[in-house]
Coordinates of C-alpha atoms in Angstrom, one line a residue:
X2 CA 101.2 112.5 112.7
X3 CA 102.4 110.0 110.0
X4 CA 98.9 108.8 109.0
X5 CA 100.3 106.8 106.1
X6 CA 102.2 104.3 108.2
X7 CA 99.2 102.0 108.5
X8 CA 96.9 103.5 105.9
X9 CA 94.7 101.7 103.4
X10 CA 95.2 103.5 100.1
X11 CA 92.8 103.0 97.3
X12 CA 94.2 103.4 93.8
X13 CA 91.8 104.8 91.2
X14 CA 92.5 104.3 87.6
X15 CA 90.5 107.4 86.7
X16 CA 89.4 106.5 83.2
X17 CA 87.9 103.2 84.5
X18 CA 86.3 104.3 87.8
X19 CA 83.1 106.3 87.1
X20 CA 82.0 108.4 84.1
X21 CA 79.8 111.4 84.9
X22 CA 79.1 112.7 81.4
X23 CA 78.4 109.6 79.3
X24 CA 81.4 109.7 77.0
X25 CA 82.5 106.3 78.2
X26 CA 85.6 107.5 80.0
X27 CA 85.9 107.9 83.8
X28 CA 86.5 111.4 85.1
X29 CA 87.1 113.4 88.2
X30 CA 83.4 114.3 88.7
X31 CA 82.8 110.6 88.5
X32 CA 85.3 110.0 91.3
X33 CA 83.7 112.8 93.3
X34 CA 80.2 111.1 93.0
X35 CA 81.6 107.9 94.5
X36 CA 83.2 109.3 97.6
X37 CA 80.4 108.0 99.8
X38 CA 81.2 104.5 98.6
X39 CA 84.9 104.9 99.4
X40 CA 84.1 106.2 102.8
X41 CA 81.8 103.2 103.4
X42 CA 84.6 100.9 102.2
X43 CA 86.7 102.4 105.0
X44 CA 89.9 103.4 103.1
X45 CA 92.0 106.2 104.3
X46 CA 93.3 107.8 101.1
X47 CA 92.9 107.8 97.4
X48 CA 95.6 107.6 94.8
X49 CA 94.6 109.1 91.4
X50 CA 96.4 108.0 88.3
X51 CA 97.3 110.9 85.9
X52 CA 94.5 113.2 84.9
X53 CA 96.8 115.9 83.4
X54 CA 96.6 117.4 79.9
X55 CA 97.7 114.6 77.6
X56 CA 97.2 113.1 74.1
X57 CA 96.4 109.9 75.9
X58 CA 98.9 107.7 74.0
X59 CA 99.6 105.9 77.3
X60 CA 96.3 107.0 78.9
X61 CA 97.7 110.0 80.8
X62 CA 101.2 108.8 81.6
X63 CA 102.3 110.9 78.6
X64 CA 101.9 114.3 80.2
X65 CA 101.7 117.4 78.0
X66 CA 101.0 119.8 80.9
X67 CA 101.6 118.6 84.4
X68 CA 99.9 121.6 86.0
X69 CA 96.5 121.3 84.3
X70 CA 93.6 118.8 84.0
X71 CA 92.8 117.2 80.7
X72 CA 89.3 118.1 79.4
X73 CA 88.5 114.4 79.2
X74 CA 88.7 114.3 83.0
X75 CA 87.2 117.7 83.8
X76 CA 89.0 120.9 84.9
X77 CA 90.9 122.4 87.7
X78 CA 87.6 123.5 89.4
X79 CA 86.5 119.9 89.3
X80 CA 89.7 118.7 90.9
X81 CA 89.5 121.4 93.6
X82 CA 86.0 120.3 94.4
X83 CA 87.0 116.7 94.5
X84 CA 89.8 117.4 97.0
X85 CA 87.4 119.5 99.2
X86 CA 84.7 116.9 99.2
X87 CA 87.2 114.0 99.8
X88 CA 88.5 115.8 102.9
X89 CA 85.0 116.3 104.1
X90 CA 84.5 112.5 103.8
X91 CA 87.7 111.9 105.8
X92 CA 89.6 110.8 102.8
X93 CA 93.0 112.1 101.8
X94 CA 93.9 112.5 98.1
X95 CA 97.3 111.6 96.6
X96 CA 98.1 111.9 92.9
X97 CA 100.6 110.3 90.5
X98 CA 103.6 112.4 89.6
X99 CA 105.4 111.5 86.3
X100 CA 108.9 113.0 86.6
X101 CA 110.8 110.6 84.3
X102 CA 109.4 111.7 81.0
X103 CA 106.9 114.0 79.3
X104 CA 104.6 113.7 76.3
X105 CA 106.0 114.4 72.9
X106 CA 103.3 117.1 72.8
X107 CA 104.8 118.9 75.7
X108 CA 105.9 122.4 74.8
X109 CA 109.5 121.6 75.7
X110 CA 109.7 118.7 73.4
X111 CA 108.0 120.5 70.5
X112 CA 110.6 123.3 71.0
X113 CA 113.4 120.6 71.0
X114 CA 112.3 119.3 67.7
X115 CA 112.3 122.8 66.2
X116 CA 115.8 123.5 67.6
X117 CA 119.3 122.5 66.4
X118 CA 121.4 119.7 68.0
X119 CA 123.3 121.0 71.0
X120 CA 120.6 123.6 71.7
X121 CA 119.3 124.4 75.2
X122 CA 115.9 123.1 74.2
X123 CA 117.3 119.7 73.4
X124 CA 119.4 119.7 76.6
X125 CA 116.2 119.1 78.5
X126 CA 116.0 115.6 77.0
X127 CA 118.4 112.9 76.0
X128 CA 119.3 113.7 72.3
X129 CA 122.3 111.9 70.9
X130 CA 123.9 111.3 67.5
X131 CA 123.5 107.8 66.2
X132 CA 126.2 105.2 65.7
X133 CA 127.4 104.0 62.4
X134 CA 128.9 105.8 59.4
X135 CA 125.8 107.9 58.9
X136 CA 124.3 107.8 62.4
X137 CA 121.8 105.2 61.3
X138 CA 122.1 103.0 64.5
X139 CA 120.7 104.0 67.9
X140 CA 123.2 105.5 70.4
X141 CA 123.0 102.3 72.6
X142 CA 121.2 99.0 72.7
X143 CA 118.6 99.8 75.2
X144 CA 115.0 98.7 74.7
X145 CA 111.9 100.4 76.1
X146 CA 109.8 98.7 78.7
X147 CA 107.2 98.3 76.0
X148 CA 109.5 96.0 74.1
X149 CA 110.7 98.2 71.2
X150 CA 114.0 100.1 70.8
X151 CA 114.3 102.9 73.4
X152 CA 115.5 105.4 70.7
X153 CA 113.7 107.3 67.9
X154 CA 115.4 109.3 65.2
X155 CA 114.2 112.8 64.3
X156 CA 114.6 114.9 61.2
X157 CA 117.2 117.7 61.4
X158 CA 118.5 120.4 59.0
X159 CA 121.9 119.6 57.6
X160 CA 124.7 122.1 56.6
X161 CA 123.0 122.6 53.2
X162 CA 119.7 123.6 54.8
X163 CA 118.1 120.3 53.8
X164 CA 116.0 118.2 56.2
X165 CA 117.2 114.6 56.8
X166 CA 117.7 111.9 59.4
X167 CA 119.3 113.5 62.5
X168 CA 119.7 112.9 66.2
X169 CA 118.0 110.2 68.3
X170 CA 116.1 110.7 71.5
X171 CA 115.7 108.4 74.4
X172 CA 112.3 107.0 75.6
X173 CA 112.1 104.2 78.1
X174 CA 108.4 103.9 77.3
X175 CA 106.7 104.8 74.0
X176 CA 108.3 107.2 71.5
X177 CA 105.6 109.6 72.5
X178 CA 107.1 109.7 76.0
X179 CA 110.6 111.2 75.7
X180 CA 112.8 110.9 78.9
X181 CA 113.7 114.1 80.6
X182 CA 117.4 114.8 81.3
X183 CA 117.7 115.2 85.0
X184 CA 121.2 116.7 84.8
X185 CA 119.5 119.9 83.5
X186 CA 118.6 122.4 86.2
X187 CA 115.5 123.5 84.3
X188 CA 114.0 120.0 84.8
X189 CA 114.6 120.3 88.6
X190 CA 113.0 123.7 88.8
X191 CA 110.0 122.8 86.7
X192 CA 109.3 119.6 88.8
X193 CA 109.5 121.7 92.0
X194 CA 107.0 124.1 90.5
X195 CA 104.6 121.2 89.7
X196 CA 104.9 119.8 93.2
X197 CA 104.1 123.1 94.8
X198 CA 101.2 123.8 92.4
X199 CA 99.3 120.7 93.5
X200 CA 100.4 120.9 97.2
X201 CA 99.0 124.4 97.3
X202 CA 95.7 123.0 95.9
X203 CA 95.5 120.7 98.9
X204 CA 96.7 117.3 97.7
X205 CA 98.0 115.1 100.5
X206 CA 100.9 113.6 98.6
X207 CA 102.3 112.0 95.5
X208 CA 103.0 108.5 94.1
X209 CA 106.1 108.7 92.0
X210 CA 105.8 107.0 88.6
X211 CA 108.9 105.2 87.4
X212 CA 110.5 105.8 90.8
X213 CA 113.7 104.0 89.8
X214 CA 114.1 106.1 86.7
X215 CA 115.1 109.8 86.2
X216 CA 118.9 109.4 86.6
X217 CA 120.8 107.7 83.8
X218 CA 124.4 106.4 83.9
X219 CA 127.1 108.7 82.4
X220 CA 127.6 108.0 78.7
X221 CA 124.5 105.9 78.5
X222 CA 126.5 102.6 78.0
X223 CA 125.2 99.5 76.3
X224 CA 123.5 96.9 78.4
X225 CA 125.5 93.6 78.7
X226 CA 122.2 91.6 79.0
X227 CA 118.8 91.5 77.4
X228 CA 116.6 94.0 79.1
X229 CA 113.1 93.1 80.5
X230 CA 109.8 94.5 79.3
X231 CA 106.9 96.0 81.2
X232 CA 105.5 93.2 83.3
X233 CA 108.6 92.2 85.3
X234 CA 109.3 90.7 88.6
X235 CA 111.3 92.7 91.1
X236 CA 114.4 90.6 90.4
X237 CA 114.3 91.6 86.7
X238 CA 115.3 95.2 87.5
X239 CA 118.5 94.4 89.5
X240 CA 121.6 95.5 87.5
X241 CA 119.4 97.1 84.8
X242 CA 121.3 100.2 83.5
X243 CA 118.0 102.0 82.7
X244 CA 116.9 102.1 86.4
X245 CA 118.2 102.4 89.9
X246 CA 121.2 104.6 89.0
X247 CA 122.6 106.2 92.2
X248 CA 121.7 109.7 91.0
X249 CA 118.0 109.0 91.3
X250 CA 118.2 109.4 95.0
X251 CA 119.1 113.1 94.6
X252 CA 115.8 113.5 92.8
X253 CA 113.9 111.9 95.6
X254 CA 115.6 114.1 98.1
X255 CA 114.5 117.1 96.3
X256 CA 111.0 115.9 96.2
X257 CA 111.0 115.1 99.8
X258 CA 112.5 118.4 100.7
X259 CA 109.6 120.2 99.1
X260 CA 107.0 118.0 100.8
X261 CA 108.7 118.6 104.2
X262 CA 107.5 122.2 104.0
X263 CA 103.9 120.9 103.9
X264 CA 103.2 119.0 107.1
X265 CA 101.2 115.7 106.9
X266 CA 102.0 115.1 103.2
X267 CA 103.4 111.8 101.9
X268 CA 105.5 110.7 99.0
X269 CA 105.4 107.1 97.8
X270 CA 106.7 105.1 94.9
X271 CA 106.8 101.5 93.6
X272 CA 110.3 100.1 94.2
X273 CA 110.8 97.0 92.0
X274 CA 114.1 95.7 93.5
X275 CA 115.0 92.3 94.8
X276 CA 118.1 93.5 96.7
X277 CA 116.9 94.6 100.2
X278 CA 119.8 97.0 100.7
X279 CA 119.1 98.9 97.5
X280 CA 115.4 98.8 98.3
X281 CA 116.0 100.4 101.7
X282 CA 118.0 103.3 100.1
X283 CA 114.7 104.7 98.7
X284 CA 113.3 104.8 102.2
X285 CA 116.0 106.7 104.0
X286 CA 114.7 109.5 106.2
X287 CA 115.1 112.2 103.4
X288 CA 113.6 110.1 100.5
X289 CA 110.3 108.2 100.1
X290 CA 107.9 107.8 103.0
X291 CA 106.5 104.6 101.5
X292 CA 108.1 102.2 99.1
X293 CA 105.4 100.0 97.5
X294 CA 106.9 96.5 97.5
X295 CA 105.7 94.1 94.7
X296 CA 107.2 90.9 96.1
X297 CA 103.9 89.7 97.5
X298 CA 102.1 90.6 94.3
X299 CA 104.5 88.5 92.3
X300 CA 104.5 85.6 94.7
X301 CA 102.5 82.5 93.5
X302 CA 99.7 81.1 95.7
X303 CA 102.1 79.0 97.7
X304 CA 102.6 79.3 101.5
X305 CA 106.4 79.1 101.3
X306 CA 106.6 81.7 98.5
X307 CA 104.2 84.0 100.3
X308 CA 106.2 83.7 103.6
X309 CA 109.5 84.5 101.7
X310 CA 107.9 87.5 100.1
X311 CA 106.7 88.8 103.5
X312 CA 110.0 88.2 105.2
X313 CA 111.9 89.9 102.4
X314 CA 109.6 92.9 102.4
X315 CA 109.9 93.3 106.2
X316 CA 113.7 93.0 106.0
X317 CA 113.9 95.6 103.3
X318 CA 112.4 98.3 105.5
X319 CA 113.6 97.3 109.0
X320 CA 117.0 99.0 108.9
X321 CA 115.6 102.4 107.9
X322 CA 112.6 102.3 110.2
X323 CA 110.1 102.8 107.4
X324 CA 106.8 100.9 107.3
X325 CA 106.3 98.2 104.7
X326 CA 103.8 98.8 102.0
X327 CA 101.9 95.9 100.5
X328 CA 99.9 95.5 97.3
X329 CA 98.4 92.5 95.4
X330 CA 97.1 94.5 92.5
X331 CA 97.8 97.5 90.3
X332 CA 96.7 98.8 86.9
X333 CA 99.8 97.2 85.4
X334 CA 99.5 93.5 86.3
X335 CA 96.8 90.8 86.0
X336 CA 94.2 91.0 88.7
X337 CA 94.5 88.5 91.7
X338 CA 91.5 86.5 90.8
X339 CA 93.0 85.7 87.4
X340 CA 96.6 85.5 88.6
X341 CA 95.6 82.9 91.2
X342 CA 93.9 80.6 88.7
X343 CA 90.6 82.2 87.7
X344 CA 87.1 81.1 88.3
X345 CA 85.9 80.1 91.8
X346 CA 89.4 78.9 92.8
X347 CA 91.0 82.2 91.8
X348 CA 88.3 84.1 93.6
X349 CA 88.8 82.0 96.8
X350 CA 92.5 82.5 96.7
X351 CA 92.3 86.2 96.1
X352 CA 89.9 86.6 99.1
X353 CA 92.4 84.6 101.2
X354 CA 95.4 86.7 100.1
X355 CA 93.4 89.9 100.9
X356 CA 93.2 88.8 104.5
X357 CA 96.9 87.9 104.6
X358 CA 97.8 91.3 103.2
X359 CA 95.4 93.3 105.5
X360 CA 96.7 91.4 108.6
X361 CA 100.3 92.6 108.0
X362 CA 101.8 95.7 109.6
X363 CA 102.3 98.8 107.5
X364 CA 100.4 100.4 104.7
X365 CA 98.2 98.5 102.1
X366 CA 97.3 99.6 98.6
X367 CA 94.1 98.3 97.0
X368 CA 93.4 98.7 93.3
X369 CA 89.9 99.7 92.3
X370 CA 87.7 96.6 91.6
X371 CA 89.9 94.4 93.8
X372 CA 87.3 94.7 96.5
X373 CA 84.7 93.4 94.0
X374 CA 86.8 90.3 93.1
X375 CA 87.0 91.4 89.5
X376 CA 88.9 89.1 87.1
X377 CA 90.8 90.2 84.1
X378 CA 88.6 90.4 80.9
X379 CA 89.4 88.6 77.7
X380 CA 89.3 91.4 75.1
X381 CA 89.3 91.0 71.3
X382 CA 92.4 92.3 69.5
X383 CA 90.4 95.1 67.8
X384 CA 89.7 96.9 71.1
X385 CA 93.1 96.8 72.7
X386 CA 94.5 100.3 73.4
X387 CA 97.6 99.8 75.6
X388 CA 100.7 101.0 73.6
X389 CA 102.4 97.8 74.7
X390 CA 100.3 95.9 72.1
X391 CA 101.6 97.9 69.1
X392 CA 105.1 98.6 70.3
X393 CA 105.7 94.9 71.0
X394 CA 104.7 94.1 67.4
X395 CA 101.4 92.7 68.8
X396 CA 103.2 90.0 70.7
X397 CA 102.3 91.3 74.1
X398 CA 98.6 92.1 74.7
X399 CA 99.4 94.8 77.3
X400 CA 97.4 95.8 80.4
X401 CA 94.0 96.5 79.1
X402 CA 92.5 93.3 80.6
X403 CA 92.9 94.6 84.2
X404 CA 91.7 98.1 83.3
X405 CA 88.2 97.4 82.2
X406 CA 85.8 99.8 84.0
X407 CA 84.1 99.2 87.3
X408 CA 80.6 97.7 87.4
X409 CA 78.5 99.7 89.8
X410 CA 74.9 98.6 89.2
X411 CA 72.4 97.5 86.5
X412 CA 73.3 95.8 83.3
X413 CA 75.2 96.1 80.0
X414 CA 76.8 97.9 78.3
X415 CA 77.8 100.3 81.1
X416 CA 76.8 98.7 84.4
X417 CA 76.4 102.1 86.0
X418 CA 79.9 103.1 85.1
X419 CA 78.6 105.1 82.1
X420 CA 75.4 105.9 80.4
X421 CA 77.2 105.5 77.1
X422 CA 79.6 102.9 75.7
X423 CA 82.5 102.2 78.0
X424 CA 86.0 102.9 76.6
X425 CA 86.8 99.2 77.0
X426 CA 83.9 96.6 76.7
X427 CA 82.5 95.3 80.0
X428 CA 81.6 91.6 79.9
X429 CA 78.2 90.2 80.8
X430 CA 79.7 88.4 83.8
X431 CA 80.1 91.8 85.4
X432 CA 76.3 91.7 86.1
X433 CA 77.0 89.3 88.9
X434 CA 79.8 91.4 90.5
X435 CA 78.3 94.9 90.7
X436 CA 79.0 97.0 93.8
X437 CA 75.3 97.6 94.4
X438 CA 74.5 93.9 94.6
X439 CA 77.6 93.0 96.7
X440 CA 76.8 95.7 99.2
X441 CA 73.6 93.8 100.0
X442 CA 75.3 90.4 100.2
X443 CA 77.1 89.7 103.5
X444 CA 79.1 86.9 101.9
X445 CA 80.4 89.0 99.0
X446 CA 84.0 89.9 98.4
X447 CA 83.1 93.6 98.9
X448 CA 81.5 92.8 102.3
X449 CA 84.6 90.8 103.3
X450 CA 87.0 93.6 102.4
X451 CA 84.8 96.2 104.1
X452 CA 84.8 94.1 107.3
X453 CA 88.5 93.4 107.1
X454 CA 89.4 97.1 106.7
X455 CA 87.0 98.0 109.6
X456 CA 88.6 95.4 111.9
X457 CA 92.1 96.5 110.9
X458 CA 91.2 100.0 112.2
X459 CA 89.3 99.1 115.3
X460 CA 90.4 95.8 116.7
X461 CA 93.2 96.0 119.3
X462 CA 94.9 93.0 117.8
X463 CA 96.2 95.1 114.9
X464 CA 99.3 96.6 116.4
X465 CA 103.0 95.9 116.3
X466 CA 105.4 96.5 113.5
X467 CA 106.6 93.0 113.0
X468 CA 105.3 89.4 112.8
X469 CA 106.0 86.2 114.6
X470 CA 105.7 82.9 112.7
X471 CA 104.0 79.7 114.0
X472 CA 104.5 76.2 112.9
X473 CA 101.9 75.2 110.3
X474 CA 101.0 72.1 108.3
X475 CA 102.7 71.6 104.9
X476 CA 101.3 74.1 102.4
X477 CA 100.1 76.5 105.1
X478 CA 101.4 79.4 107.1
X479 CA 100.4 81.2 110.3
X480 CA 101.7 84.4 111.8
X481 CA 100.9 86.8 114.6
X482 CA 101.3 90.5 114.9
X483 CA 104.1 90.8 117.4
X484 CA 102.8 92.1 120.8
X485 CA 99.2 91.2 120.0
X486 CA 96.9 88.2 120.0
X487 CA 95.9 88.4 116.3
X488 CA 96.8 85.3 114.3
X489 CA 96.4 85.0 110.5
X490 CA 96.3 81.5 109.1
X491 CA 96.4 80.6 105.4
X492 CA 95.8 77.2 103.9
X493 CA 97.3 77.0 100.4
X494 CA 97.3 73.2 100.4
X495 CA 94.9 70.8 98.8
X496 CA 93.5 69.5 102.2
X497 CA 91.6 71.0 105.1
X498 CA 93.8 71.5 108.2
X499 CA 93.0 72.2 111.8
X500 CA 92.6 75.9 112.7
X501 CA 95.1 77.4 115.2
X502 CA 93.8 77.9 118.7
X503 CA 91.6 80.9 119.3
X504 CA 88.2 82.5 118.4
X505 CA 87.6 83.2 114.7
X506 CA 87.4 86.9 114.0
X507 CA 87.0 86.7 110.2
X508 CA 87.4 84.1 107.5
X509 CA 87.7 84.4 103.7
X510 CA 85.4 81.4 103.1
X511 CA 83.1 79.0 104.8
X512 CA 84.9 77.0 107.5
X513 CA 84.4 73.3 108.1
X514 CA 83.9 73.2 111.9
X515 CA 87.4 73.5 113.4
X516 CA 89.0 73.0 110.0
X517 CA 90.4 75.6 107.6
X518 CA 89.6 74.5 104.0
X519 CA 92.0 74.8 101.1
X520 CA 92.3 78.3 99.5
X521 CA 91.1 79.9 102.7
X522 CA 92.5 82.3 105.3
X523 CA 91.2 83.2 108.7
X524 CA 91.9 85.7 111.5
X525 CA 91.8 84.5 115.1
X526 CA 92.3 86.0 118.5

């Protein structure tokens, strides 16, 4: 059974979810303690961001040992207990896989630095001599997604036995995250070993980080255009030499081939591409099961833009028969409440878009805190930890604002997330958004999301793999799940409009009789 085709997957940024030991950083035991909440929310599966051994330069996406748990998050026994308990709660567990790069503290990279140019140790990464008379210029003009050059020079021993400036290595993220060389068979073998290690421990699948990476074009040619940074729209990655090279599909086929030996397991990845044909390539029958499409996430709160995003996403998967996968929020982008305007307006629009997303066919990904209607947090410069901040020369503030920990109950400073000081400061306004309080409030965002997820699972109107569009007033949209009676209507205009015919099943805000107010969505049957 392909359980993932219409699943609601809940992404947990582990260090911000729940802290069990009071050190201010979320951990696996904290996740384990909140499984009852997640079962109550009604989600089908969890996606855990990296918890592997790491120096935490990029908060776990710099992996030093992909087959172990960092002490900050617990241990392998804790992970095993979490998987067992999650399954008992009816929840599947998927984990992030980071195949594009390692930490600079990985044993392979330390060995590469201790080895000579041209050595087998260096062949696991992309080491190159520099350009210029003395190799003082990087091998090409690529920049990292964090905004700085994508190359760092190392010290090597010269012919006289003296240390001096030597080769350069490639890193599409921070210098502490060197890219692996996927033309090297050792890289393939080690990744397969990692996949089997976690599958044998009971994980239900993987989310591939940097799913467009891994393969690099022959010769690593210069880019003919300025390259985008971290927070990019899907269009920005088209024709980017750093990503979507044809060889990446061989990597996905290898990953899929391993998972096919473990029935019921899923592999997903975020596919930031505008071109629907190239998007579909990642969802061929022997590659990803789910391609998380970010078009809807990047669409403004505008009915025409939302419709275009939905139609494009559906078209991208139609030819290969894969389900669409929707998201409005991740740990890398501003939260919907902030993105749609902030304050009461942003909250109303985020609630409306949640109903639009959950009415669509396919899988849905929620990011922790989205169900509470959390906004981004304005943080002082002194507490920023995202490497984007430093590597951009402090011109880009990075992603910390959407990673502030979850408020569970009580008051400052930890709001039930921790008994200590949270790793990022939690604002006083979180006292009005705690999960405990929202569970008791039938009008809260949490109650709305819970009800929407429940209806999505139980109401007969949620069937059919496509949508049919209806005529709607200017600034509005309305669609029906094909073959059903469920209609979703969104009013993104400035005026109240008549509701479509039918009985109201759920609304994101207070209706005005038979009128749908601005910034509101409704389900009708």
